Coordinates of C-alpha atoms in Angstrom, one line a residue:
M20 CA -26.9 66.9 -39.6
Y21 CA -27.2 63.2 -38.8
S22 CA -24.6 60.4 -39.2
N23 CA -25.7 56.9 -38.4
G24 CA -28.5 58.3 -36.3
V25 CA -26.1 60.5 -34.2
I26 CA -26.4 64.3 -34.3
E27 CA -23.2 65.9 -35.6
F28 CA -22.6 69.6 -35.6
S29 CA -20.8 71.3 -38.5
E30 CA -18.0 73.7 -37.8
A31 CA -20.3 76.7 -38.4
Q32 CA -23.0 75.2 -36.2
T33 CA -20.5 74.5 -33.4
A34 CA -19.3 78.1 -33.6
E35 CA -22.8 79.4 -33.5
L36 CA -23.8 77.2 -30.5
T37 CA -20.6 78.3 -28.7
A38 CA -21.6 81.9 -29.3
I39 CA -25.1 81.2 -28.0
V40 CA -23.7 79.6 -24.8
A41 CA -21.5 82.6 -24.2
A42 CA -24.3 85.1 -24.8
V43 CA -26.6 83.2 -22.3
Q44 CA -23.8 83.0 -19.7
Q45 CA -23.1 86.8 -20.1
A46 CA -26.8 87.6 -19.7
D47 CA -27.1 85.3 -16.7
A48 CA -24.1 87.1 -15.0
A49 CA -25.6 90.5 -15.7
L50 CA -29.0 89.3 -14.4
A51 CA -27.5 87.9 -11.2
A52 CA -25.6 91.1 -10.5
A53 CA -28.8 93.2 -11.2
E54 CA -30.9 91.0 -8.9
A55 CA -28.4 91.3 -6.0
A56 CA -28.2 95.1 -6.5
R57 CA -32.0 95.3 -6.4
V58 CA -32.2 93.2 -3.2
R59 CA -29.6 95.5 -1.6
A60 CA -31.5 98.6 -2.6
L61 CA -34.8 97.2 -1.3
A62 CA -33.1 96.1 2.0
R63 CA -31.8 99.7 2.3
A64 CA -35.4 100.9 1.9
G65 CA -36.3 98.7 4.9
E66 CA -33.4 100.2 6.9
L67 CA -34.6 103.7 6.0
A68 CA -38.1 102.9 7.4
R69 CA -36.6 101.8 10.7
E70 CA -34.4 104.9 10.9
L71 CA -37.4 107.2 10.3
A72 CA -39.3 105.4 13.1
A73 CA -36.4 105.4 15.6
G74 CA -37.0 107.3 18.7
K75 CA -40.7 108.0 18.0
P76 CA -43.1 107.2 20.8
S77 CA -45.3 104.9 18.7
R78 CA -42.5 103.2 17.0
V79 CA -44.5 100.3 15.5
R80 CA -47.1 102.6 13.9
E81 CA -44.5 105.1 12.7
H82 CA -42.4 102.3 11.2
D83 CA -45.4 100.8 9.4
M84 CA -46.5 104.2 8.0
A85 CA -42.9 105.0 6.9
L86 CA -42.6 101.6 5.2
R87 CA -46.0 102.1 3.4
S88 CA -44.9 105.4 2.1
I89 CA -41.5 104.1 0.9
A90 CA -43.1 101.1 -0.7
A91 CA -45.5 103.2 -2.6
T92 CA -42.8 105.6 -3.7
I93 CA -40.8 102.7 -5.1
G94 CA -43.8 100.7 -6.4
V95 CA -45.8 103.4 -8.3
P96 CA -43.1 104.1 -11.0
A97 CA -42.5 100.3 -11.3
R98 CA -46.2 99.6 -11.8
V99 CA -46.2 97.4 -8.6
S100 CA -48.8 97.8 -5.8
D101 CA -47.5 99.2 -2.5
R102 CA -48.5 96.1 -0.7
S103 CA -46.6 93.9 -3.1
M104 CA -43.5 96.2 -2.9
Q105 CA -43.7 96.2 0.9
R106 CA -43.5 92.4 0.8
Q107 CA -40.6 92.5 -1.5
I108 CA -38.8 94.9 0.9
G109 CA -39.4 92.5 3.7
D110 CA -38.1 89.6 1.7
A111 CA -35.0 91.6 0.7
S112 CA -34.3 92.6 4.2
V113 CA -34.4 89.0 5.4
L114 CA -32.1 87.9 2.6
A115 CA -29.6 90.7 3.1
E116 CA -29.5 90.5 6.9
R117 CA -29.9 86.7 7.6
Y118 CA -28.1 85.3 4.5
P119 CA -25.5 87.8 3.4
G120 CA -23.2 85.2 2.0
T121 CA -26.0 83.8 -0.1
L122 CA -26.7 87.3 -1.5
E123 CA -23.0 87.8 -2.3
A124 CA -22.8 84.4 -4.1
R125 CA -25.9 85.2 -6.1
G126 CA -24.5 88.6 -7.1
R127 CA -21.3 86.9 -8.4
G128 CA -23.4 84.4 -10.4
E129 CA -22.1 81.5 -8.4
I130 CA -25.6 80.2 -7.6
T131 CA -29.0 80.5 -9.2
R132 CA -32.1 82.3 -7.9
Q133 CA -33.5 78.8 -7.2
H134 CA -30.5 78.0 -5.0
V135 CA -31.2 81.1 -2.9
Y136 CA -34.8 80.0 -2.4
A137 CA -33.6 76.5 -1.4
I138 CA -31.2 77.8 1.2
Q139 CA -33.8 80.1 2.7
D140 CA -36.4 77.3 2.7
A141 CA -34.1 74.8 4.4
A142 CA -32.9 77.2 7.0
A143 CA -36.3 78.8 7.7
D144 CA -36.7 77.0 11.1
L145 CA -33.1 77.3 12.2
P146 CA -32.3 79.7 15.1
D147 CA -30.3 82.8 14.1
E148 CA -27.1 81.5 15.8
A149 CA -27.1 78.4 13.6
V150 CA -27.6 80.1 10.2
A151 CA -24.1 81.3 9.5
A152 CA -22.6 77.8 9.8
F153 CA -25.4 76.3 7.8
E154 CA -25.1 79.0 5.1
A155 CA -21.3 78.4 4.6
E156 CA -21.8 74.6 4.1
A157 CA -24.9 75.1 2.0
L158 CA -23.1 77.5 -0.4
E159 CA -20.3 75.0 -0.9
R160 CA -22.8 72.4 -2.0
C161 CA -24.9 74.8 -4.1
R162 CA -21.8 76.0 -6.1
R163 CA -21.1 72.5 -7.4
D164 CA -24.5 71.2 -8.4
T165 CA -28.1 72.0 -9.5
V166 CA -30.7 73.0 -7.0
G167 CA -32.7 69.8 -7.7
R168 CA -29.8 67.7 -6.5
V169 CA -28.7 69.7 -3.5
K170 CA -32.2 70.5 -2.1
A171 CA -32.5 67.3 -0.1
E172 CA -28.9 67.7 1.1
L173 CA -29.6 71.2 2.4
E174 CA -32.7 69.9 4.2
I175 CA -30.7 67.1 5.9
L176 CA -28.0 69.6 6.8
A177 CA -30.5 71.9 8.4
Q178 CA -32.0 69.0 10.4
R179 CA -28.6 68.2 11.9
M180 CA -28.1 71.8 13.0
H181 CA -31.5 72.2 14.5
P182 CA -31.6 72.2 18.3
R183 CA -34.9 70.3 18.2
S184 CA -34.6 66.7 16.9
F185 CA -36.1 65.9 13.5
A186 CA -38.1 63.0 15.1
E187 CA -39.8 65.5 17.5
R188 CA -40.7 67.9 14.7
H189 CA -41.9 65.1 12.4
A190 CA -44.2 63.8 15.2
S191 CA -45.7 67.2 15.5
A192 CA -46.0 67.7 11.7
R193 CA -47.6 64.2 11.3
E194 CA -50.5 65.3 13.4
D195 CA -51.4 67.7 10.5
R196 CA -51.9 65.0 7.9
R197 CA -55.1 65.5 6.0
I198 CA -56.9 65.3 2.6
T199 CA -58.8 68.3 1.3
T200 CA -60.8 69.1 -1.8
G201 CA -61.2 72.4 -3.7
R202 CA -63.4 73.6 -6.5
L203 CA -62.0 74.6 -9.8
P204 CA -63.7 76.3 -12.8
D205 CA -65.6 74.4 -15.5
G206 CA -66.9 71.5 -13.4
M207 CA -63.5 70.4 -12.1
S208 CA -62.1 70.0 -8.6
G209 CA -58.8 69.3 -6.9
L210 CA -57.7 66.7 -4.3
Y211 CA -54.8 67.6 -2.0
L212 CA -53.3 64.9 0.3
V213 CA -50.8 65.7 3.0
G214 CA -49.0 62.8 4.7
P215 CA -45.6 61.4 5.6
T216 CA -43.1 61.7 2.7
P217 CA -42.4 57.9 2.3
L218 CA -46.1 57.3 1.8
I219 CA -46.5 60.1 -0.7
A220 CA -43.4 59.0 -2.6
G221 CA -44.8 55.5 -2.7
I222 CA -48.1 56.7 -4.1
D223 CA -46.2 58.8 -6.7
D224 CA -44.1 55.8 -7.7
R225 CA -47.1 53.4 -8.1
L226 CA -48.9 55.9 -10.2
N227 CA -45.8 56.3 -12.4
Q228 CA -45.4 52.5 -12.8
V229 CA -49.1 51.9 -13.7
T230 CA -49.1 54.8 -16.1
T231 CA -46.0 53.5 -17.8
G232 CA -47.6 50.1 -18.1
I233 CA -50.6 51.6 -19.8
I234 CA -48.5 53.7 -22.2
D235 CA -46.4 50.7 -23.1
A236 CA -49.5 48.6 -23.8
R237 CA -50.9 51.4 -26.0
T238 CA -47.6 51.7 -27.9
A239 CA -47.6 47.9 -28.6
A240 CA -51.3 48.1 -29.7
I241 CA -50.6 51.0 -32.1
A242 CA -47.7 49.0 -33.7
A243 CA -49.8 45.9 -34.0
V244 CA -52.7 47.7 -35.6
N245 CA -50.5 49.5 -38.1
A246 CA -48.7 46.2 -39.0
A247 CA -52.1 44.5 -39.5
G248 CA -53.3 47.1 -42.0
G249 CA -56.8 47.2 -40.5
A250 CA -57.3 43.4 -39.9
P251 CA -58.3 42.2 -36.4
V252 CA -55.3 41.9 -34.1
G253 CA -54.6 40.9 -30.5
D254 CA -55.9 38.3 -28.1
D255 CA -59.7 37.5 -28.4
D256 CA -59.8 37.3 -24.6
A257 CA -58.4 40.8 -24.1
R258 CA -60.8 43.0 -22.2
I259 CA -59.7 46.0 -24.3
P260 CA -59.2 45.2 -28.0
A261 CA -56.0 46.5 -29.5
Q262 CA -58.0 48.6 -32.0
I263 CA -59.6 50.5 -29.2
L264 CA -56.5 50.8 -27.1
A265 CA -54.6 52.2 -30.1
T266 CA -57.1 55.1 -30.2
D267 CA -56.2 56.3 -26.7
T268 CA -54.8 59.9 -27.0
R269 CA -54.4 60.7 -23.3
T270 CA -51.3 62.4 -22.1
R271 CA -49.2 60.9 -19.3
A272 CA -50.6 63.5 -16.8
Q273 CA -54.1 62.6 -17.8
I274 CA -53.5 58.9 -17.4
R275 CA -51.9 59.5 -14.0
A276 CA -55.0 61.3 -12.9
D277 CA -57.3 58.6 -14.2
V278 CA -55.3 55.9 -12.6
A279 CA -55.4 57.7 -9.2
V280 CA -59.2 58.0 -9.4
D281 CA -59.5 54.3 -10.3
L282 CA -57.2 53.2 -7.4
L283 CA -59.2 55.3 -4.9
L284 CA -62.7 54.3 -6.1
A285 CA -62.1 50.8 -7.4
G286 CA -58.9 49.6 -5.8
S287 CA -57.3 48.8 -9.2
P288 CA -57.2 50.3 -12.7
V289 CA -60.6 49.9 -14.2
A290 CA -59.4 50.1 -17.8
D291 CA -56.5 47.7 -17.5
P292 CA -55.1 46.8 -20.9
T293 CA -53.4 43.7 -19.5
A294 CA -56.7 42.2 -18.2
M295 CA -57.9 39.0 -19.9
G296 CA -61.6 37.9 -19.7
D297 CA -63.0 38.3 -16.2
G298 CA -59.6 38.0 -14.5
P299 CA -57.6 40.9 -13.1
G300 CA -54.7 42.5 -15.0
T301 CA -51.2 42.8 -13.9
L302 CA -51.3 46.6 -13.4
G303 CA -53.3 46.2 -10.1
A304 CA -50.6 44.1 -8.7
I305 CA -47.9 46.8 -9.1
R306 CA -46.5 47.9 -5.8
A307 CA -44.5 51.1 -5.1
K308 CA -40.8 51.2 -4.8
I309 CA -38.7 53.8 -2.8
Q310 CA -35.0 54.1 -2.2
V311 CA -34.0 55.0 1.4
V312 CA -30.4 55.5 2.8
V313 CA -30.4 55.0 6.5
P314 CA -27.4 55.4 8.9
A315 CA -26.6 52.2 10.7
L316 CA -26.7 53.9 14.1
S317 CA -30.2 55.2 13.4
L318 CA -31.3 51.6 13.2
L319 CA -29.2 50.3 16.1
K320 CA -29.8 53.2 18.5
P321 CA -33.5 54.1 18.6
D322 CA -33.0 56.7 21.2
G323 CA -30.3 58.6 19.3
D324 CA -27.2 60.2 20.8
E325 CA -26.8 61.6 24.3
N326 CA -29.0 64.5 23.3
G327 CA -31.7 62.3 21.9
H328 CA -30.9 63.2 18.3
A329 CA -31.0 60.4 15.7
E330 CA -29.4 61.0 12.3
P331 CA -32.2 61.4 9.7
A332 CA -32.5 59.1 6.7
D333 CA -32.6 60.1 3.1
L334 CA -35.5 59.3 0.9
V335 CA -33.6 59.4 -2.5
G336 CA -35.2 61.9 -4.9
Y337 CA -37.4 63.5 -2.3
S338 CA -36.3 64.7 1.1
P339 CA -35.0 63.5 4.5
I340 CA -37.2 61.4 6.7
D341 CA -37.0 60.9 10.5
A342 CA -35.1 57.9 11.9
E343 CA -38.2 56.4 13.5
T344 CA -40.0 56.2 10.1
A345 CA -36.8 54.8 8.6
R346 CA -36.7 52.1 11.2
A347 CA -40.4 51.3 10.7
I348 CA -39.7 50.9 6.9
A349 CA -36.7 48.6 7.6
E350 CA -38.7 46.4 10.0
A351 CA -41.6 46.1 7.6
C352 CA -39.5 45.6 4.4
D353 CA -39.5 42.0 3.2
T354 CA -36.6 42.5 0.8
W355 CA -32.9 42.9 1.3
W356 CA -31.0 45.8 2.8
E357 CA -27.5 46.6 1.6
R358 CA -24.5 47.5 3.8
L359 CA -22.6 50.4 2.4
V360 CA -19.0 51.2 3.3
T361 CA -18.4 54.9 3.0
H362 CA -15.3 57.1 3.3
P363 CA -15.2 58.4 6.9
V364 CA -14.7 62.0 5.9
T365 CA -16.2 62.5 2.4
G366 CA -19.0 60.0 2.8
Q367 CA -18.4 58.6 -0.7
V368 CA -19.5 55.0 -1.2
L369 CA -16.4 52.9 -1.4
H370 CA -18.0 49.5 -1.8
T371 CA -21.0 47.4 -0.7
N372 CA -21.1 43.8 0.5
G373 CA -19.2 42.8 -2.6
Y374 CA -19.5 43.1 -6.3
Q375 CA -18.5 39.8 -7.8
R376 CA -22.1 38.9 -8.9
T377 CA -24.2 40.9 -11.3
A378 CA -26.9 41.6 -8.7
A379 CA -24.2 42.9 -6.3
I380 CA -22.9 45.2 -9.0
D381 CA -26.3 46.7 -9.4
R382 CA -26.6 47.2 -5.7
H383 CA -23.2 48.9 -5.6
L384 CA -24.2 51.2 -8.5
R385 CA -27.5 52.1 -6.9
A386 CA -25.6 53.0 -3.7
R387 CA -22.9 55.0 -5.5
D388 CA -25.0 56.9 -8.1
R389 CA -28.3 57.2 -6.3
H390 CA -29.7 59.1 -9.4
C391 CA -29.0 59.7 -13.1
R392 CA -25.4 60.8 -13.6
F393 CA -26.0 63.4 -16.3
P394 CA -25.1 66.8 -14.9
G395 CA -28.1 68.2 -13.0
C396 CA -30.4 65.2 -13.3
R397 CA -31.8 63.7 -10.1
L398 CA -34.1 61.0 -11.3
P399 CA -33.7 58.2 -8.7
A400 CA -31.5 55.3 -9.7
I401 CA -34.3 52.8 -9.4
R402 CA -36.0 54.5 -12.4
C403 CA -32.8 54.7 -14.5
E404 CA -30.9 52.3 -16.8
V405 CA -27.4 51.0 -16.1
D406 CA -25.3 52.1 -19.0
H407 CA -21.8 51.0 -20.1
T408 CA -19.7 54.1 -20.3
I409 CA -17.6 52.4 -23.0
D410 CA -20.1 50.3 -25.0
H411 CA -19.9 46.6 -24.3
A412 CA -19.8 45.9 -28.1
L413 CA -16.6 48.0 -28.2
G414 CA -14.9 46.1 -25.4
G415 CA -16.3 47.9 -22.4
K416 CA -16.3 45.8 -19.3
T417 CA -19.4 45.0 -17.2
D418 CA -17.8 46.4 -14.1
V419 CA -18.6 49.2 -11.6
C420 CA -15.7 51.2 -13.2
N421 CA -17.5 51.2 -16.6
L422 CA -21.1 51.4 -15.5
A423 CA -23.3 54.3 -14.4
H424 CA -27.0 55.0 -14.1
L425 CA -28.6 57.2 -16.8
C426 CA -32.3 58.0 -17.2
Q427 CA -33.8 57.2 -20.6
R428 CA -33.6 60.9 -21.7
H429 CA -29.9 61.2 -21.0
H430 CA -29.1 57.7 -22.2
S431 CA -30.5 58.7 -25.5
M432 CA -28.5 62.0 -25.5
K433 CA -25.3 60.0 -25.0
Q434 CA -26.2 57.8 -27.9
F435 CA -27.6 60.2 -30.4
A436 CA -27.2 63.9 -29.4
G437 CA -23.5 64.5 -29.7
W438 CA -22.6 64.2 -26.0
T439 CA -19.7 62.0 -25.0
V440 CA -18.7 60.7 -21.6
R441 CA -15.7 59.0 -20.0
Q442 CA -15.5 57.5 -16.5
L443 CA -12.6 58.4 -14.3
D444 CA -11.5 56.8 -11.0
G445 CA -14.0 56.7 -8.2
G446 CA -17.1 56.7 -10.5
I447 CA -16.5 60.3 -11.6
L448 CA -18.0 61.1 -15.0
E449 CA -16.6 63.7 -17.4
W450 CA -19.1 64.8 -19.9
T451 CA -18.3 66.7 -23.1
S452 CA -20.9 68.8 -24.9
P453 CA -21.2 69.1 -28.7
V454 CA -19.2 72.3 -28.5
G455 CA -16.4 70.7 -26.6
T456 CA -17.1 72.0 -23.1
T457 CA -16.5 69.5 -20.3
Y458 CA -18.6 69.1 -17.2
T459 CA -17.6 66.8 -14.3
D460 CA -20.3 64.9 -12.4
Y461 CA -19.1 63.4 -9.1
P462 CA -20.9 60.6 -7.3
P463 CA -23.2 62.1 -4.7
T464 CA -22.0 62.2 -1.2
P465 CA -24.7 60.4 0.9
G466 CA -26.6 63.0 2.9
V467 CA -26.5 60.4 5.8
H468 CA -23.5 58.4 6.7
F469 CA -21.6 57.2 9.7
A470 CA -18.1 58.8 10.2
P471 CA -16.0 57.0 12.8
D472 CA -14.1 59.3 15.2
P473 CA -11.1 59.6 15.1
Y474 CA -10.2 58.9 11.5
D475 CA -6.6 57.7 10.8
P476 CA -5.7 58.3 7.1
D477 CA -2.6 56.1 7.5
A478 CA -4.5 53.1 8.8
P479 CA -4.6 50.0 6.6
P480 CA -7.8 49.3 4.7
P481 CA -10.2 46.7 6.0
P482 CA -9.7 43.1 4.9
D483 CA -12.6 43.1 2.5
A484 CA -11.7 46.5 0.9
A485 CA -11.3 46.7 -2.9
P486 CA -7.8 47.4 -4.2
A487 CA -7.1 51.1 -4.4
D488 CA -6.5 50.8 -8.2
A489 CA -9.4 48.5 -8.8
C490 CA -11.1 51.0 -11.1
H491 CA -7.9 52.3 -12.7
A492 CA -7.4 49.1 -14.7
T493 CA -10.2 49.8 -17.1
G494 CA -8.9 53.2 -18.0
A495 CA -10.9 56.3 -19.0
S496 CA -11.7 56.5 -22.7
D497 CA -13.9 58.7 -24.8
A498 CA -16.9 56.8 -26.0
P499 CA -19.2 58.0 -28.9
F500 CA -22.1 56.2 -27.4

């Protein structure tokens, strides 16, 4: 039912939704246990093939033939080809032998199948002796958040533990940048571009911004046409009349593709709804925005530590980038960079240059939140809205202790879908679902931060530090929207 535009669940509906949640959780637990049992069985099949080949003069051939036979024996009743089953046996053997802790955690339902893949992908290039330490830390992170949020953290963690520096590996990988095309059925083709992550992220952001501008213009045109009741509307100098723009039925994905083609072939969107007369529109002037977190020492020490390793930077919402690329971005950037003060152990953002002015508050929030603060969402903060946890109209303060980034989707859920939130000390958000279950979302720990050594917990705070109880004064209160 609806009440003032907000979804409200009846007692019976709440009970039914609670039962659905319990049923899904029970099924997930059973599925996780079954998946782990299947992996162990397939790994044992791989061991059996090695045992059968042990001591034979042509061990490689004997092992291959034994594995083929075992794979076929398992695959035929499962209606799976022996080649496919052989690959599954190989994958299971790697998971069971190289990542035993990950397999155990999956079997207990502590992590999802996607977490398993993320751990394996991040550690794929690590030497065997570094895997155990990586796995232990990776599992701690995976147990507390979604795979989308922890994937970049795992990649940065693996970079730190790799004996070869990230900069060296990136320099080699950069040599493989390319653009290729491929034919598709029905007169279509594909275009695939491989390049440094910051550039690809910038391309993606610019496409998103231009596409959003077109969709917003179309929405305004539809509203104007409907309000006019068929009469002519819009500016006479508009290159695309509102009546024509209102008939655009393209999806967001289709508009993105069309914009990419326009930018590559013409340098700017050809069908720009903001264009007037013969002049250019505003969409072509849109420039990409990316959010990068760079350790200060990576900027100040180009050669890295005594081993030549420089801490990688974090391209928020994407993946780590090497320190050299981060320095190049910093040098070429014509806007401000913000100093972050982080906790020397946890890495949590404590404060920025200051937050007495509105612009500084926004900088602090971007540094603290980094992405949408609804559980599991990782849309970068630069694409989110700053929301008052306690609505401003209800007395909520415009202060970092009552503000957090929410994407448009989850901002709407907070307002209309029966979810409530309260903000605790340190920017921690406690969400409550329509059935009363609470979920805690912690501010993300920066994947890159400088931790002074040694750390004295009893040392006085720096002179410009915010009071320890600065956020406590606002309190934590349930907010309906």
